[in-house]
CSV table of C-alpha atoms in Angstrom, one decimal:
chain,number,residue,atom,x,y,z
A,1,UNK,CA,16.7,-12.0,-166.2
A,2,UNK,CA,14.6,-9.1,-164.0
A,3,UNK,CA,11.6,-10.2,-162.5
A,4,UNK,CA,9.4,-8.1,-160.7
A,5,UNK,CA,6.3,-8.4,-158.3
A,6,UNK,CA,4.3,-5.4,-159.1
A,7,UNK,CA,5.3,-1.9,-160.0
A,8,UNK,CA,8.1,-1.2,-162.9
A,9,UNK,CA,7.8,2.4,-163.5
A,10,UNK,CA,10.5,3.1,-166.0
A,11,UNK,CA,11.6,0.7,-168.9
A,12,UNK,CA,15.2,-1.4,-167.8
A,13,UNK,CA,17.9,-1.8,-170.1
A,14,UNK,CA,20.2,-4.6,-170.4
A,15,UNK,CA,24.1,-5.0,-171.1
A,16,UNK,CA,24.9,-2.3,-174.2
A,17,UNK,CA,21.7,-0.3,-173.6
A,18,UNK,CA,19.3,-2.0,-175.1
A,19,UNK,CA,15.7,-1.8,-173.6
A,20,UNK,CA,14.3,-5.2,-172.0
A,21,UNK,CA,11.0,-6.4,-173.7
A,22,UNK,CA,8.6,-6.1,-170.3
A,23,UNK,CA,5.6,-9.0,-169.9
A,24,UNK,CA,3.0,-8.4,-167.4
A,25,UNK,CA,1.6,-12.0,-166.4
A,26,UNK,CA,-1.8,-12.3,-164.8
A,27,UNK,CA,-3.1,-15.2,-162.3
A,28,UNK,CA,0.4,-15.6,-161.4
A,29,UNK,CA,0.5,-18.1,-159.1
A,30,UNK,CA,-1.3,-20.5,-161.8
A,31,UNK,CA,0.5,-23.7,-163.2
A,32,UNK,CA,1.3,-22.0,-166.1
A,33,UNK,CA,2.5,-18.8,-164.8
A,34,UNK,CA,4.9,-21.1,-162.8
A,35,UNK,CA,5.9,-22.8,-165.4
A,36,UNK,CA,7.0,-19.6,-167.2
A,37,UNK,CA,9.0,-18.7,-164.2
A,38,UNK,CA,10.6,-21.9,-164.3
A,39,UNK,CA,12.4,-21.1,-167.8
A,40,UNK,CA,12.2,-17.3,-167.6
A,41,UNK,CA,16.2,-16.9,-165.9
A,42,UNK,CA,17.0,-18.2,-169.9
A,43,UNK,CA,16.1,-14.8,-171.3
A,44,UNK,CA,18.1,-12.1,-170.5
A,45,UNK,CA,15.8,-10.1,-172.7
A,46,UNK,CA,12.9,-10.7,-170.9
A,47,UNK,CA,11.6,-8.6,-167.7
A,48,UNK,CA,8.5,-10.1,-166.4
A,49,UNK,CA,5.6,-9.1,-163.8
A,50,UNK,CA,3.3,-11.8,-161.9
A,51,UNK,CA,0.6,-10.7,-160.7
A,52,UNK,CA,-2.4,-12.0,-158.8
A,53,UNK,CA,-5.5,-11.0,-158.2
A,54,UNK,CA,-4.5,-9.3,-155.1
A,55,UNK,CA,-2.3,-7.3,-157.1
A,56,UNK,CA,-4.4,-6.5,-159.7
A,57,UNK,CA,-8.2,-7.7,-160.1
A,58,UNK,CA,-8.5,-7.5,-164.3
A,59,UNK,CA,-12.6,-7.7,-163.3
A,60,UNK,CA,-11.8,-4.2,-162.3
A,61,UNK,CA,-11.1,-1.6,-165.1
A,62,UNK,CA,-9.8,1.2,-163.4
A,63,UNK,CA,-7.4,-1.8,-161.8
A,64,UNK,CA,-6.1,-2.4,-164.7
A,65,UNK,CA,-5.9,1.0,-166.4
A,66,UNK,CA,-4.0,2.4,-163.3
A,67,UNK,CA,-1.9,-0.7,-163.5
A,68,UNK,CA,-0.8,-0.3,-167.0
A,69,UNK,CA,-0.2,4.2,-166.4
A,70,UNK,CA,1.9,2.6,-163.8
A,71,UNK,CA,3.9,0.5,-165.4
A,72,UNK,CA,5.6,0.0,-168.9
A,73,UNK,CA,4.3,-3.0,-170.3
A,74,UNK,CA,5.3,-4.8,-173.8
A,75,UNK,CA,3.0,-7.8,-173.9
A,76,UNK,CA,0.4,-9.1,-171.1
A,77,UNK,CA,-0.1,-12.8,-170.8
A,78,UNK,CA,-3.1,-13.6,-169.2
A,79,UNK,CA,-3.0,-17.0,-167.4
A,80,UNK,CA,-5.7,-15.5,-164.9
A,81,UNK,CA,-9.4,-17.7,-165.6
A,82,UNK,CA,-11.8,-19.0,-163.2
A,83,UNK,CA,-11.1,-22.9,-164.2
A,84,UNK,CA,-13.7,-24.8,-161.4
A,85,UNK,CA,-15.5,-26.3,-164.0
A,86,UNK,CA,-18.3,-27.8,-162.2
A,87,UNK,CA,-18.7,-24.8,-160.0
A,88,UNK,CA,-19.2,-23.1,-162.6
A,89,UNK,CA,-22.3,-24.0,-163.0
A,90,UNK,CA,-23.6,-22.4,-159.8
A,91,UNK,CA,-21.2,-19.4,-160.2
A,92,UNK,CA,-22.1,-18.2,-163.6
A,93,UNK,CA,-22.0,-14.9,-162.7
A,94,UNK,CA,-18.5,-15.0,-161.3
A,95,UNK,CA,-17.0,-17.2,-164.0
A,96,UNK,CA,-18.2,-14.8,-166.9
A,97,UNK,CA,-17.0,-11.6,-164.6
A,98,UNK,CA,-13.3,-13.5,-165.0
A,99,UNK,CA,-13.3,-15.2,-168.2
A,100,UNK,CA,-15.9,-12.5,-170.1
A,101,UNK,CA,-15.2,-9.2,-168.5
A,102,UNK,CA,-11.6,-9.5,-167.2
A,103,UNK,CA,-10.1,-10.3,-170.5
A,104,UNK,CA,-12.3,-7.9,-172.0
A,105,UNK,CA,-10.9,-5.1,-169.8
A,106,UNK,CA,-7.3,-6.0,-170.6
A,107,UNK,CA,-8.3,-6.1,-174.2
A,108,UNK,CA,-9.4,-2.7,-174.1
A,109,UNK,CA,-6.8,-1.1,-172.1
A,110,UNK,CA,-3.7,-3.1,-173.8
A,111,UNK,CA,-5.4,-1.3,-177.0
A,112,UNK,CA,-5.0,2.1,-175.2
A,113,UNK,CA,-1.4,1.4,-174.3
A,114,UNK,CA,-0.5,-0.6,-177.4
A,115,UNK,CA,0.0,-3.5,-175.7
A,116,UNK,CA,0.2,-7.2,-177.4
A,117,UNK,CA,-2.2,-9.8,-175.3
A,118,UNK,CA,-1.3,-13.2,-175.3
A,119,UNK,CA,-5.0,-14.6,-174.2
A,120,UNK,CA,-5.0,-18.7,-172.9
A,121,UNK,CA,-8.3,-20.2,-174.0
A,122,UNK,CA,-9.6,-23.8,-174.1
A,123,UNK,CA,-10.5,-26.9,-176.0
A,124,UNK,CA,-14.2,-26.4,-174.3
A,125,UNK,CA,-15.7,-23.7,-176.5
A,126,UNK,CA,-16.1,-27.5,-178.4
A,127,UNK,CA,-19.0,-29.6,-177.8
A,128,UNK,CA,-17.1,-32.7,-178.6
A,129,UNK,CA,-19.2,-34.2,-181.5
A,130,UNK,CA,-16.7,-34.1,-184.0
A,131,UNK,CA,-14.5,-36.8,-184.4
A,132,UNK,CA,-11.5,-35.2,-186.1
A,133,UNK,CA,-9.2,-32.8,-184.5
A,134,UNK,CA,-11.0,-29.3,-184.2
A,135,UNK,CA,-9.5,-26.5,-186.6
A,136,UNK,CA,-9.6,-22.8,-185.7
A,137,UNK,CA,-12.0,-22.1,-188.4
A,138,UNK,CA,-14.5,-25.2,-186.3
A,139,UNK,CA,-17.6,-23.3,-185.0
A,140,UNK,CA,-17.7,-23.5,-181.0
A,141,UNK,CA,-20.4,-24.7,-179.7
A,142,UNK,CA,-19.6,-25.1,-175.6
A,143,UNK,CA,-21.9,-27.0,-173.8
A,144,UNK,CA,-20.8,-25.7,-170.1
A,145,UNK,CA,-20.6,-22.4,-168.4
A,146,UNK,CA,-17.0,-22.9,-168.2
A,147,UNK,CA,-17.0,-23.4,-171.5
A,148,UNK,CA,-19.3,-20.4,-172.1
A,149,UNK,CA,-17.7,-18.1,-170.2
A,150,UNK,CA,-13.7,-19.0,-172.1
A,151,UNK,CA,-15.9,-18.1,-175.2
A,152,UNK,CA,-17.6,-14.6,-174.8
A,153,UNK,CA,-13.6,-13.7,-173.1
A,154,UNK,CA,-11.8,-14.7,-176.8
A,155,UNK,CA,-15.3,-12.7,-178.4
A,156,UNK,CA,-14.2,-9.5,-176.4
A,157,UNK,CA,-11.2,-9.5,-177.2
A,158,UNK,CA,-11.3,-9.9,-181.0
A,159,UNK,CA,-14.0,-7.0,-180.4
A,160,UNK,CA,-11.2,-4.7,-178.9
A,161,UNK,CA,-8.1,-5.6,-180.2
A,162,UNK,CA,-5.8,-6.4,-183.3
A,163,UNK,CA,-2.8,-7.1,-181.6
A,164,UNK,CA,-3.9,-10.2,-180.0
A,165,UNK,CA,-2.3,-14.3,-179.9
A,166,UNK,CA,-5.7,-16.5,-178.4
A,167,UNK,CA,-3.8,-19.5,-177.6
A,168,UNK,CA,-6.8,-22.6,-177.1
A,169,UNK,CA,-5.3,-24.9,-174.9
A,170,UNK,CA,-6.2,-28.4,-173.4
A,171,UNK,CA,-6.1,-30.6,-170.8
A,172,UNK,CA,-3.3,-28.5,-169.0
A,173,UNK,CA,-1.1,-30.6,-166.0
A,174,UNK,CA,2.8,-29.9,-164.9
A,175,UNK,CA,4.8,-30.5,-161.6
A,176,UNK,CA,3.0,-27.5,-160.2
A,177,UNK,CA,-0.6,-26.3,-158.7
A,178,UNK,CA,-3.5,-29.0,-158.6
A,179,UNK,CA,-4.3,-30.8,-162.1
A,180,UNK,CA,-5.6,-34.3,-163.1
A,181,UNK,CA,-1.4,-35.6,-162.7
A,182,UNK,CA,-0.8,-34.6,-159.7
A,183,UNK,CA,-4.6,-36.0,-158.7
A,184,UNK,CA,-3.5,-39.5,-159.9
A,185,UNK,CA,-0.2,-39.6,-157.9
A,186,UNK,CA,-2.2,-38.1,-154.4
A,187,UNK,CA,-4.3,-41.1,-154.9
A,188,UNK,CA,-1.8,-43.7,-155.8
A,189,UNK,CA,-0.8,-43.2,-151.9
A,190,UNK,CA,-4.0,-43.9,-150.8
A,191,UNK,CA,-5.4,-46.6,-152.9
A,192,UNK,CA,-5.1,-50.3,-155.0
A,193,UNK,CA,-7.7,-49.4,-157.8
A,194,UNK,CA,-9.4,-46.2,-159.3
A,195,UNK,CA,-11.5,-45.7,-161.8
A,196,UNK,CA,-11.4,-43.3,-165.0
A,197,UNK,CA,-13.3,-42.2,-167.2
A,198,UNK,CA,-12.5,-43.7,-170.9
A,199,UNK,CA,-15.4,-42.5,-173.5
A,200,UNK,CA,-13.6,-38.8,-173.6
A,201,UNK,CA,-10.4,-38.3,-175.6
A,202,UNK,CA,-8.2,-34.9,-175.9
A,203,UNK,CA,-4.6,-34.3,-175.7
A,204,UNK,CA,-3.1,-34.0,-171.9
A,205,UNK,CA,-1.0,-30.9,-172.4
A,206,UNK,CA,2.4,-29.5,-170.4
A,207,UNK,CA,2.0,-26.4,-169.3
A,208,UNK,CA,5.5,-26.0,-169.6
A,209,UNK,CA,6.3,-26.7,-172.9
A,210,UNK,CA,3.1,-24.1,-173.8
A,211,UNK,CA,5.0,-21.7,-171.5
A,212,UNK,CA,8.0,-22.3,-174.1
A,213,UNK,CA,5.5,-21.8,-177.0
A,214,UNK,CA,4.9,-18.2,-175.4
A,215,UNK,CA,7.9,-17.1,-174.7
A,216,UNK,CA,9.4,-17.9,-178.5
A,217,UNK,CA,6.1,-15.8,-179.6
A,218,UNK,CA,7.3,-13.2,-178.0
A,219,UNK,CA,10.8,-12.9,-178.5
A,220,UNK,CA,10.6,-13.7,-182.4
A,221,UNK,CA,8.0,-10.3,-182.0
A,222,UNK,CA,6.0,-12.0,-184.5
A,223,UNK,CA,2.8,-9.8,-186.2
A,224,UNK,CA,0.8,-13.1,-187.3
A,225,UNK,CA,-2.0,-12.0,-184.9
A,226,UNK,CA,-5.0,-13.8,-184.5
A,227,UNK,CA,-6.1,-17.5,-182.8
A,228,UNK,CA,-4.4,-20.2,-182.7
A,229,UNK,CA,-4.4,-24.0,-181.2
A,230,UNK,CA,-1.7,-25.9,-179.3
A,231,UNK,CA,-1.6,-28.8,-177.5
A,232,UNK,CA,0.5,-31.9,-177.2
A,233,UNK,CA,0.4,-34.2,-180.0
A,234,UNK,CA,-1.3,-36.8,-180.0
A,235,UNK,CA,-5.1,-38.0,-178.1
A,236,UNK,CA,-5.6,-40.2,-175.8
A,237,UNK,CA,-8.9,-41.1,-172.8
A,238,UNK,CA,-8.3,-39.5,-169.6
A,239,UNK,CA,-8.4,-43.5,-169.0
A,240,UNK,CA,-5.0,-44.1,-171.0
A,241,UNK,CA,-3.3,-41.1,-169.2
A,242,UNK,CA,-4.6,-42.4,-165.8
A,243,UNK,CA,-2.7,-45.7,-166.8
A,244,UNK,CA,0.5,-43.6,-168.7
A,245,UNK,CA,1.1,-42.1,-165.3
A,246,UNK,CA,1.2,-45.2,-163.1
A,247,UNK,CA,3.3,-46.8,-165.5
A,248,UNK,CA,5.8,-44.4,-165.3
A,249,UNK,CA,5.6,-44.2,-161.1
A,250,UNK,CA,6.2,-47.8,-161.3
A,251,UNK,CA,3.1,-48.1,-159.3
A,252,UNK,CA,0.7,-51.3,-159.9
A,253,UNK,CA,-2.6,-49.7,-159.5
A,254,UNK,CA,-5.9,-51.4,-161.1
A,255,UNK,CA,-7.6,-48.9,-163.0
A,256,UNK,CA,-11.1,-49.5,-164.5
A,257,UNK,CA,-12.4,-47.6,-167.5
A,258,UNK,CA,-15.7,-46.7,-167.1
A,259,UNK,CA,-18.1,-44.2,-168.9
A,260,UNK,CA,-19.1,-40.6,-168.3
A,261,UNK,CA,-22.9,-41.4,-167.4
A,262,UNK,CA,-21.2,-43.7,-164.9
A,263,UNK,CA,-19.5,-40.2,-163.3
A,264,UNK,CA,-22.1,-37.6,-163.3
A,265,UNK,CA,-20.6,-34.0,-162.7
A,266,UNK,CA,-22.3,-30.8,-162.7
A,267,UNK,CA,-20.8,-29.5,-165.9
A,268,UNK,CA,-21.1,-31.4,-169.0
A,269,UNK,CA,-17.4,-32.7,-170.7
A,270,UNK,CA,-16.6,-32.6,-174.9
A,271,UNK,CA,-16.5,-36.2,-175.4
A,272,UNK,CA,-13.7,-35.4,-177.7
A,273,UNK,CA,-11.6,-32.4,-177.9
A,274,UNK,CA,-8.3,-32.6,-179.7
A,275,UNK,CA,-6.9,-29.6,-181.5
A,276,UNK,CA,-5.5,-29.7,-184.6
A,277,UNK,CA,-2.0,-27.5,-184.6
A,278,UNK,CA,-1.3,-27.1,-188.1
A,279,UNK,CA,-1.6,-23.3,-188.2
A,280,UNK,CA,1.0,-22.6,-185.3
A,281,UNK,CA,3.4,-25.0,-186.5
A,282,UNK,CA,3.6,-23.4,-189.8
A,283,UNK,CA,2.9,-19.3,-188.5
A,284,UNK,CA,5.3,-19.9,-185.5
A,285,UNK,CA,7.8,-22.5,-186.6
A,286,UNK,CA,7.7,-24.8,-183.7
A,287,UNK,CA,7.7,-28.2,-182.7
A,288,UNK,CA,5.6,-29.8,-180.7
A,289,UNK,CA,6.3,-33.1,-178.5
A,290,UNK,CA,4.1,-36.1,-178.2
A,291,UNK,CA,2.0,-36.1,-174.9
A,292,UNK,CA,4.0,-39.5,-173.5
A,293,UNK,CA,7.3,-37.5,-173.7
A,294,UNK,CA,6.3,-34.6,-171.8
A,295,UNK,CA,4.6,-36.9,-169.2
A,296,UNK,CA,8.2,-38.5,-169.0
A,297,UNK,CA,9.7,-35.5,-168.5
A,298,UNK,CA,7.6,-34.2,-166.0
A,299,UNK,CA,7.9,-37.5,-163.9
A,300,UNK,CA,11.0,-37.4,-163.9
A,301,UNK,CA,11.3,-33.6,-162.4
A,302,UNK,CA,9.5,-35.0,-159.4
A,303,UNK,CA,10.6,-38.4,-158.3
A,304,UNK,CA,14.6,-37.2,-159.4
């Protein structure tokens, strides 16, 4: 396994002279860049680049286009998004300059360089009003800027680009960064009862087994291009999960379901988002876990 920070100017080789596939990751320090370097010292084959925004703003064409002469690049994951929901709603500008614009310069210079883009979308290009797992063929309706924004970046891209894996996503926790996990244990210290919202059902996701997902897309080199969904299996209320993850702290907290006009936020939520996985179990060949297991597993990595 190589990892690298930023620059990577010639092509490595590994053991017998065989060239390393190279895989720039954006937003680096995100959960699910982390997760990816968690796993990544598994693959030998792999050489992989984190980058931040520091390193390279993807708002910024000529950023990125320097970036790429720099460097020799196989596939670029992009895990970078501006994700503050309700903030979103006052930034609209800014959240469509990074989900709209940044993925739409990548898009355009991973064209140029004959790049692959492995693109991380979400189950909020959904309005919520269906009650059946959404399809990749579903119309998106968002009903957020968030939601907006995650849109018009998977629009640019299938503007620019052929070679191109839009992975939808949802409800994305692990052991790392800030999620809605990590949330329920900081205020398990701190308090005897909490209340959750139960009237909106989706699939709580592990950002490390989509990490696995991406990495065994890109070392099969598959060509089935296009978008695809993957989440957990399974759907549950963020109510349920709340309770799922106390349970498995061993920690008695009282929680009380109550509905989303009961917790006005900014940004409005799909009342119910789950994604149906059939097409990248059958293009890709994988399996997917149930959302309780990968909970399990994640507890267990942090109170070992």
């Amino acid at each position: 396994m190589n990892q690298q920070s930023v620059i990577n100017c010639q092509p490595e080789l590994v053991e017998g002279g065989q060239q390393l596939t190279t895989i720039l990751v954006t937003g680096g320090h995100g959960q699910l860049a982390s997760c990816i370097k968690c796993i990544e010292a598994k693959y030998d084959d792999l050489n992989f680049i984190y980058t931040d925004y520091h390193d390279l703003d993807i708002c910024d064409l000529n950023q990125v286009q320097s970036f790429f002469a720099a460097n020799t690049i196989d596939y670029c994951v992009n895990c970078a998004a501006y994700t503050a929901v309700d903030k979103a709603e006052e930034e609209k500008e800014l959240a469509f300059k990074v989900n709209a614009e940044g993925p739409k310069n990548l898009a355009m210079v991973c064209h140029e360089n004959k790049v692959v883009l492995i693109h991380i979308s979400t189950d909020f290009v959904f309005d919520g009003n269906k009650r059946e797992p959404y399809t990749e063929e579903d119309k998106p309706n968002p009903i957020s800027v968030y939601g907006s924004s995650k849109l018009q970046g998977e629009v640019e891209i299938q503007q620019f680009l052929k070679e191109y894996f839009i992975i939808r996503t949802s409800w994305l926790y692990s052991e790392h960064g800030h999620n809605f996990m990590k949330t329920m244990l900081r205020l398990a210290e701190a308090r005897d009862e909490i209340s959750v919202v139960a009237d909106q059902v989706g699939t709580p996701t592990y950002a490390g087994d989509l990490a696995a997902v991406i990495i065994q897309i890109i070392r099969s080199k598959s060509q089935n291009y296009g978008l695809y969904h993957y989440s957990n299996e399974g759907a549950v209320s963020w109510y349920d999960f709340a309770k799922a993850i106390f349970v498995e702290i061993n920690e008695g907290i009282r929680v009380s379901s109550i509905k989303t006009e009961d917790f006005p936020t900014f940004a409005k939520r799909p009342s119910f988002s789950v994604l149906a996985k059939f097409k990248i179990k059958e293009k890709m060949s994988i399996e997917i876990p149930y959302w309780k297991d990968s909970l399990i597993k994640v507890i267990s990595k942090l109170y070992k």
